[in-house]
Amino acid sequence: MRTFTALFIKQCKDSMRNLPSMMILLIYPAVACIMVTAMGSEEGMSRFFVTMFGAMHCTFAPISIAANILSEEKEKGTLRSLRMAGVSMVNYLLSLSLFVILAAMLTGSLFLVMDSFDTKYAIQFCVTMLCGDVLSTLVGLCIGICSKNVAAANGMAVPVGLVLALLPMLARFNDGIAKAAEYTYSGQISMLLEGGDVTGKTIGVCALYFAGLWVALMILFRRSRTESIQ
């Protein structure tokens, strides 16, 4: 527990020294605030922008942040140093994931002050955002660990994040894309943020993504251990 806490504190301090890279966490809340302010007087528009940009935020931001942090520490040799110091892979990944998820949830909570929501929806919104942040963080970690440097990680994280983030929005205008979006976790997250009910399909899709991403992360971490940690 002490190791986990120390790693988490280290990550917080490192991120405070690199605030420009963390500004991505404010992009979608800021855009949503501008759109709500400009068009929120029209009926239903505030909820529309909050749900749309909320889904984008919990998909794109954690992917980019997690990939950036992990690839940077890999490039600088931090992972190698931690491994030599006896830090376990699980402790490191969990501490990094916790930081990214908390940061995304904190900035994501700004969406709740952009309109008036009842308690039931606010709870559903937060739980859904948490689910999206967890899955997106795993995607970012997979990208970060298999990238040689920060530039390569960003080059992969941005298009992957944009595809997952924009797919639910494009699904509003095309039936074919809508059917494809149903089988992505971002599509299910978007549906829940819009007030949809939790179904067996929703649980199944999210559970499959979580299991698949976690297994992929473990495999990628072990494969890269020789060159990036030892």
mmCIF file of C-alpha atoms in Angstrom:
data_model
loop_
_atom_site.group_PDB
_atom_site.id
_atom_site.type_symbol
_atom_site.label_atom_id
_atom_site.label_comp_id
_atom_site.label_asym_id
_atom_site.label_seq_id
_atom_site.Cartn_x
_atom_site.Cartn_y
_atom_site.Cartn_z
ATOM 1 C CA MET A 1 0.000 0.000 0.000
ATOM 2 C CA ARG A 2 2.866 2.377 0.769
ATOM 3 C CA THR A 3 4.394 1.710 -2.647
ATOM 4 C CA PHE A 4 1.066 2.350 -4.352
ATOM 5 C CA THR A 5 0.578 5.613 -2.443
ATOM 6 C CA ALA A 6 4.120 6.757 -3.207
ATOM 7 C CA LEU A 7 3.639 6.050 -6.917
ATOM 8 C CA PHE A 8 0.339 7.927 -6.943
ATOM 9 C CA ILE A 9 1.866 10.961 -5.204
ATOM 10 C CA LYS A 10 4.793 10.863 -7.630
ATOM 11 C CA GLN A 11 2.402 10.888 -10.558
ATOM 12 C CA CYS A 12 0.495 13.854 -9.155
ATOM 13 C CA LYS A 13 3.715 15.837 -8.670
ATOM 14 C CA ASP A 14 5.021 14.983 -12.135
ATOM 15 C CA SER A 15 1.759 16.052 -13.726
ATOM 16 C CA MET A 16 1.721 19.348 -11.838
ATOM 17 C CA ARG A 17 5.102 20.102 -13.413
ATOM 18 C CA ASN A 18 3.700 19.328 -16.867
ATOM 19 C CA LEU A 19 0.375 21.163 -16.845
ATOM 20 C CA PRO A 20 0.291 21.906 -20.621
ATOM 21 C CA SER A 21 -0.048 18.201 -21.402
ATOM 22 C CA MET A 22 -2.928 17.961 -18.913
ATOM 23 C CA MET A 23 -4.903 20.750 -20.572
ATOM 24 C CA ILE A 24 -6.508 18.158 -22.827
ATOM 25 C CA LEU A 25 -8.715 17.304 -19.852
ATOM 26 C CA LEU A 26 -10.398 20.704 -20.175
ATOM 27 C CA ILE A 27 -10.987 20.762 -23.931
ATOM 28 C CA TYR A 28 -14.390 19.084 -24.092
ATOM 29 C CA PRO A 29 -15.811 20.684 -20.905
ATOM 30 C CA ALA A 30 -14.728 24.083 -22.257
ATOM 31 C CA VAL A 31 -16.286 23.487 -25.686
ATOM 32 C CA ALA A 32 -19.482 22.191 -24.073
ATOM 33 C CA CYS A 33 -19.657 25.277 -21.843
ATOM 34 C CA ILE A 34 -19.315 27.570 -24.868
ATOM 35 C CA MET A 35 -22.008 25.705 -26.810
ATOM 36 C CA VAL A 36 -24.386 25.602 -23.845
ATOM 37 C CA THR A 37 -23.888 29.315 -23.239
ATOM 38 C CA ALA A 38 -24.465 30.116 -26.897
ATOM 39 C CA MET A 39 -27.427 27.830 -27.570
ATOM 40 C CA GLY A 40 -28.581 26.620 -24.172
ATOM 41 C CA SER A 41 -31.673 28.832 -24.265
ATOM 42 C CA GLU A 42 -33.200 26.497 -26.855
ATOM 43 C CA GLU A 43 -35.134 23.611 -25.352
ATOM 44 C CA GLY A 44 -33.099 20.432 -24.920
ATOM 45 C CA MET A 45 -29.873 21.853 -26.301
ATOM 46 C CA SER A 46 -28.044 21.987 -22.965
ATOM 47 C CA ARG A 47 -28.656 18.281 -22.328
ATOM 48 C CA PHE A 48 -27.693 17.511 -25.933
ATOM 49 C CA PHE A 49 -24.295 19.195 -25.674
ATOM 50 C CA VAL A 50 -23.579 17.858 -22.185
ATOM 51 C CA THR A 51 -24.197 14.242 -23.167
ATOM 52 C CA MET A 52 -22.375 14.511 -26.503
ATOM 53 C CA PHE A 53 -19.240 16.199 -25.196
ATOM 54 C CA GLY A 54 -19.357 14.170 -21.969
ATOM 55 C CA ALA A 55 -19.085 10.973 -24.008
ATOM 56 C CA MET A 56 -16.219 12.456 -26.010
ATOM 57 C CA HIS A 57 -14.438 13.571 -22.850
ATOM 58 C CA CYS A 58 -14.478 10.209 -21.068
ATOM 59 C CA THR A 59 -13.336 8.507 -24.266
ATOM 60 C CA PHE A 60 -10.662 10.770 -25.729
ATOM 61 C CA ALA A 61 -9.038 12.437 -22.700
ATOM 62 C CA PRO A 62 -8.051 9.302 -20.698
ATOM 63 C CA ILE A 63 -6.649 7.622 -23.823
ATOM 64 C CA SER A 64 -4.403 10.574 -24.629
ATOM 65 C CA ILE A 65 -3.290 11.246 -21.041
ATOM 66 C CA ALA A 66 -2.552 7.597 -20.173
ATOM 67 C CA ALA A 67 -0.671 6.977 -23.426
ATOM 68 C CA ASN A 68 1.350 10.184 -23.010
ATOM 69 C CA ILE A 69 2.357 9.535 -19.400
ATOM 70 C CA LEU A 70 3.279 5.872 -19.853
ATOM 71 C CA SER A 71 5.240 6.415 -23.074
ATOM 72 C CA GLU A 72 7.110 9.353 -21.533
ATOM 73 C CA GLU A 73 8.160 7.340 -18.484
ATOM 74 C CA LYS A 74 9.152 4.470 -20.741
ATOM 75 C CA GLU A 75 11.189 6.786 -22.977
ATOM 76 C CA LYS A 76 12.958 8.448 -20.034
ATOM 77 C CA GLY A 77 13.836 5.102 -18.437
ATOM 78 C CA THR A 78 11.593 5.616 -15.408
ATOM 79 C CA LEU A 79 9.981 2.216 -15.864
ATOM 80 C CA ARG A 80 13.378 0.558 -15.906
ATOM 81 C CA SER A 81 14.357 2.334 -12.703
ATOM 82 C CA LEU A 82 11.133 1.397 -10.949
ATOM 83 C CA ARG A 83 11.535 -2.230 -12.002
ATOM 84 C CA MET A 84 15.091 -2.336 -10.683
ATOM 85 C CA ALA A 85 13.820 -0.837 -7.419
ATOM 86 C CA GLY A 86 11.446 -3.789 -7.016
ATOM 87 C CA VAL A 87 8.215 -1.975 -7.883
ATOM 88 C CA SER A 88 5.611 -4.406 -9.167
ATOM 89 C CA MET A 89 3.968 -3.941 -12.537
ATOM 90 C CA VAL A 90 0.480 -4.120 -11.017
ATOM 91 C CA ASN A 91 1.202 -1.392 -8.455
ATOM 92 C CA TYR A 92 2.547 0.914 -11.127
ATOM 93 C CA LEU A 93 -0.323 0.364 -13.551
ATOM 94 C CA LEU A 94 -2.965 0.749 -10.854
ATOM 95 C CA SER A 95 -1.453 3.975 -9.489
ATOM 96 C CA LEU A 96 -1.191 5.482 -12.980
ATOM 97 C CA SER A 97 -4.710 4.371 -13.859
ATOM 98 C CA LEU A 98 -6.111 5.828 -10.629
ATOM 99 C CA PHE A 99 -4.506 9.179 -11.345
ATOM 100 C CA VAL A 100 -5.844 9.343 -14.914
ATOM 101 C CA ILE A 101 -9.336 8.235 -13.874
ATOM 102 C CA LEU A 102 -9.558 10.713 -10.987
ATOM 103 C CA ALA A 103 -8.314 13.559 -13.188
ATOM 104 C CA ALA A 104 -10.845 12.693 -15.897
ATOM 105 C CA MET A 105 -13.684 12.356 -13.369
ATOM 106 C CA LEU A 106 -12.810 15.669 -11.710
ATOM 107 C CA THR A 107 -12.867 17.592 -14.984
ATOM 108 C CA GLY A 108 -15.828 15.550 -16.229
ATOM 109 C CA SER A 109 -17.882 16.633 -13.221
ATOM 110 C CA LEU A 110 -17.921 20.127 -14.739
ATOM 111 C CA PHE A 111 -20.592 18.913 -17.155
ATOM 112 C CA LEU A 112 -23.045 18.553 -14.275
ATOM 113 C CA VAL A 113 -23.015 22.287 -13.549
ATOM 114 C CA MET A 114 -23.911 23.201 -17.139
ATOM 115 C CA ASP A 115 -27.565 22.271 -16.734
ATOM 116 C CA SER A 116 -30.032 21.231 -14.039
ATOM 117 C CA PHE A 117 -30.164 17.457 -13.546
ATOM 118 C CA ASP A 118 -32.121 15.358 -11.077
ATOM 119 C CA THR A 119 -30.266 13.169 -8.601
ATOM 120 C CA LYS A 120 -30.999 9.924 -10.445
ATOM 121 C CA TYR A 121 -29.537 11.182 -13.705
ATOM 122 C CA ALA A 122 -26.533 12.769 -11.962
ATOM 123 C CA ILE A 123 -25.676 9.418 -10.377
ATOM 124 C CA GLN A 124 -26.118 7.600 -13.696
ATOM 125 C CA PHE A 125 -23.961 10.234 -15.385
ATOM 126 C CA CYS A 126 -21.109 9.829 -12.881
ATOM 127 C CA VAL A 127 -21.189 6.020 -12.927
ATOM 128 C CA THR A 128 -21.259 5.986 -16.725
ATOM 129 C CA MET A 129 -18.388 8.462 -16.943
ATOM 130 C CA LEU A 130 -16.402 6.297 -14.526
ATOM 131 C CA CYS A 131 -16.949 3.235 -16.699
ATOM 132 C CA GLY A 132 -15.857 5.137 -19.792
ATOM 133 C CA ASP A 133 -12.789 6.543 -18.043
ATOM 134 C CA VAL A 134 -11.681 3.092 -16.884
ATOM 135 C CA LEU A 135 -11.984 1.515 -20.330
ATOM 136 C CA SER A 136 -10.368 4.476 -22.087
ATOM 137 C CA THR A 137 -7.485 4.464 -19.616
ATOM 138 C CA LEU A 138 -6.820 0.818 -20.471
ATOM 139 C CA VAL A 139 -6.776 1.716 -24.177
ATOM 140 C CA GLY A 140 -4.279 4.502 -23.451
ATOM 141 C CA LEU A 141 -2.032 2.222 -21.400
ATOM 142 C CA CYS A 142 -1.965 -0.346 -24.205
ATOM 143 C CA ILE A 143 -0.952 2.362 -26.670
ATOM 144 C CA GLY A 144 1.639 3.830 -24.324
ATOM 145 C CA ILE A 145 3.374 0.564 -23.506
ATOM 146 C CA CYS A 146 3.755 -0.497 -27.129
ATOM 147 C CA SER A 147 5.031 2.910 -28.317
ATOM 148 C CA LYS A 148 8.742 3.633 -28.563
ATOM 149 C CA ASN A 149 8.401 7.275 -27.559
ATOM 150 C CA VAL A 150 5.923 10.048 -26.767
ATOM 151 C CA ALA A 151 5.598 11.144 -30.385
ATOM 152 C CA ALA A 152 4.690 7.634 -31.494
ATOM 153 C CA ALA A 153 2.204 7.286 -28.628
ATOM 154 C CA ASN A 154 0.470 10.564 -29.475
ATOM 155 C CA GLY A 155 0.447 9.605 -33.149
ATOM 156 C CA MET A 156 -1.509 6.483 -32.280
ATOM 157 C CA ALA A 157 -3.603 7.763 -29.347
ATOM 158 C CA VAL A 158 -5.091 10.762 -31.152
ATOM 159 C CA PRO A 159 -6.646 8.883 -34.119
ATOM 160 C CA VAL A 160 -7.803 5.977 -31.937
ATOM 161 C CA GLY A 161 -9.305 8.386 -29.413
ATOM 162 C CA LEU A 162 -10.983 10.477 -32.106
ATOM 163 C CA VAL A 163 -12.523 7.448 -33.815
ATOM 164 C CA LEU A 164 -13.961 6.143 -30.550
ATOM 165 C CA ALA A 165 -15.090 9.606 -29.443
ATOM 166 C CA LEU A 166 -16.682 10.685 -32.736
ATOM 167 C CA LEU A 167 -18.359 7.376 -33.581
ATOM 168 C CA PRO A 168 -21.341 7.904 -31.199
ATOM 169 C CA MET A 169 -21.870 11.424 -32.537
ATOM 170 C CA LEU A 170 -21.770 10.273 -36.179
ATOM 171 C CA ALA A 171 -24.168 7.469 -35.266
ATOM 172 C CA ARG A 172 -26.867 10.109 -34.813
ATOM 173 C CA PHE A 173 -26.813 10.755 -38.558
ATOM 174 C CA ASN A 174 -26.199 7.336 -40.108
ATOM 175 C CA ASP A 175 -27.930 4.035 -39.371
ATOM 176 C CA GLY A 176 -24.938 1.938 -40.473
ATOM 177 C CA ILE A 177 -22.584 3.789 -38.163
ATOM 178 C CA ALA A 178 -25.192 3.541 -35.396
ATOM 179 C CA LYS A 179 -25.231 -0.251 -35.663
ATOM 180 C CA ALA A 180 -21.425 -0.359 -35.544
ATOM 181 C CA ALA A 181 -21.339 2.030 -32.571
ATOM 182 C CA GLU A 182 -23.505 -0.370 -30.562
ATOM 183 C CA TYR A 183 -20.556 -2.755 -30.406
ATOM 184 C CA THR A 184 -18.098 -0.178 -29.092
ATOM 185 C CA TYR A 185 -17.878 0.807 -25.457
ATOM 186 C CA SER A 186 -17.999 4.484 -26.429
ATOM 187 C CA GLY A 187 -21.310 3.882 -28.192
ATOM 188 C CA GLN A 188 -22.761 2.234 -25.099
ATOM 189 C CA ILE A 189 -21.402 5.020 -22.879
ATOM 190 C CA SER A 190 -23.019 7.642 -25.112
ATOM 191 C CA MET A 191 -26.340 5.823 -24.957
ATOM 192 C CA LEU A 192 -26.246 5.704 -21.157
ATOM 193 C CA LEU A 193 -25.312 9.375 -20.876
ATOM 194 C CA GLU A 194 -28.359 10.179 -22.969
ATOM 195 C CA GLY A 195 -30.466 8.522 -20.289
ATOM 196 C CA GLY A 196 -30.767 5.055 -21.807
ATOM 197 C CA ASP A 197 -31.297 1.958 -19.688
ATOM 198 C CA VAL A 198 -28.581 -0.513 -18.774
ATOM 199 C CA THR A 199 -29.147 -3.656 -20.817
ATOM 200 C CA GLY A 200 -27.479 -7.022 -21.067
ATOM 201 C CA LYS A 201 -25.836 -5.862 -24.265
ATOM 202 C CA THR A 202 -24.412 -2.818 -22.503
ATOM 203 C CA ILE A 203 -22.931 -4.909 -19.715
ATOM 204 C CA GLY A 204 -21.648 -7.530 -22.141
ATOM 205 C CA VAL A 205 -19.927 -5.040 -24.456
ATOM 206 C CA CYS A 206 -18.256 -3.137 -21.611
ATOM 207 C CA ALA A 207 -17.216 -6.350 -19.831
ATOM 208 C CA LEU A 208 -15.692 -7.791 -23.008
ATOM 209 C CA TYR A 209 -13.755 -4.599 -23.667
ATOM 210 C CA PHE A 210 -12.472 -4.516 -20.094
ATOM 211 C CA ALA A 211 -11.341 -8.140 -20.125
ATOM 212 C CA GLY A 212 -9.805 -7.884 -23.589
ATOM 213 C CA LEU A 213 -7.963 -4.643 -22.864
ATOM 214 C CA TRP A 214 -6.610 -5.894 -19.533
ATOM 215 C CA VAL A 215 -5.311 -9.117 -21.095
ATOM 216 C CA ALA A 216 -3.808 -7.131 -23.986
ATOM 217 C CA LEU A 217 -2.108 -4.774 -21.523
ATOM 218 C CA MET A 218 -0.558 -7.657 -19.581
ATOM 219 C CA ILE A 219 0.724 -9.256 -22.776
ATOM 220 C CA LEU A 220 2.139 -5.994 -24.114
ATOM 221 C CA PHE A 221 3.802 -5.189 -20.801
ATOM 222 C CA ARG A 222 5.499 -8.571 -20.623
ATOM 223 C CA ARG A 223 6.668 -8.365 -24.240
ATOM 224 C CA SER A 224 8.156 -4.916 -23.722
ATOM 225 C CA ARG A 225 9.746 -5.724 -20.358
ATOM 226 C CA THR A 226 13.099 -6.795 -21.815
ATOM 227 C CA GLU A 227 13.674 -3.629 -23.811
ATOM 228 C CA SER A 228 11.905 -1.050 -21.640
ATOM 229 C CA ILE A 229 12.259 -2.204 -18.041
ATOM 230 C CA GLN A 230 15.209 -4.478 -17.544
#
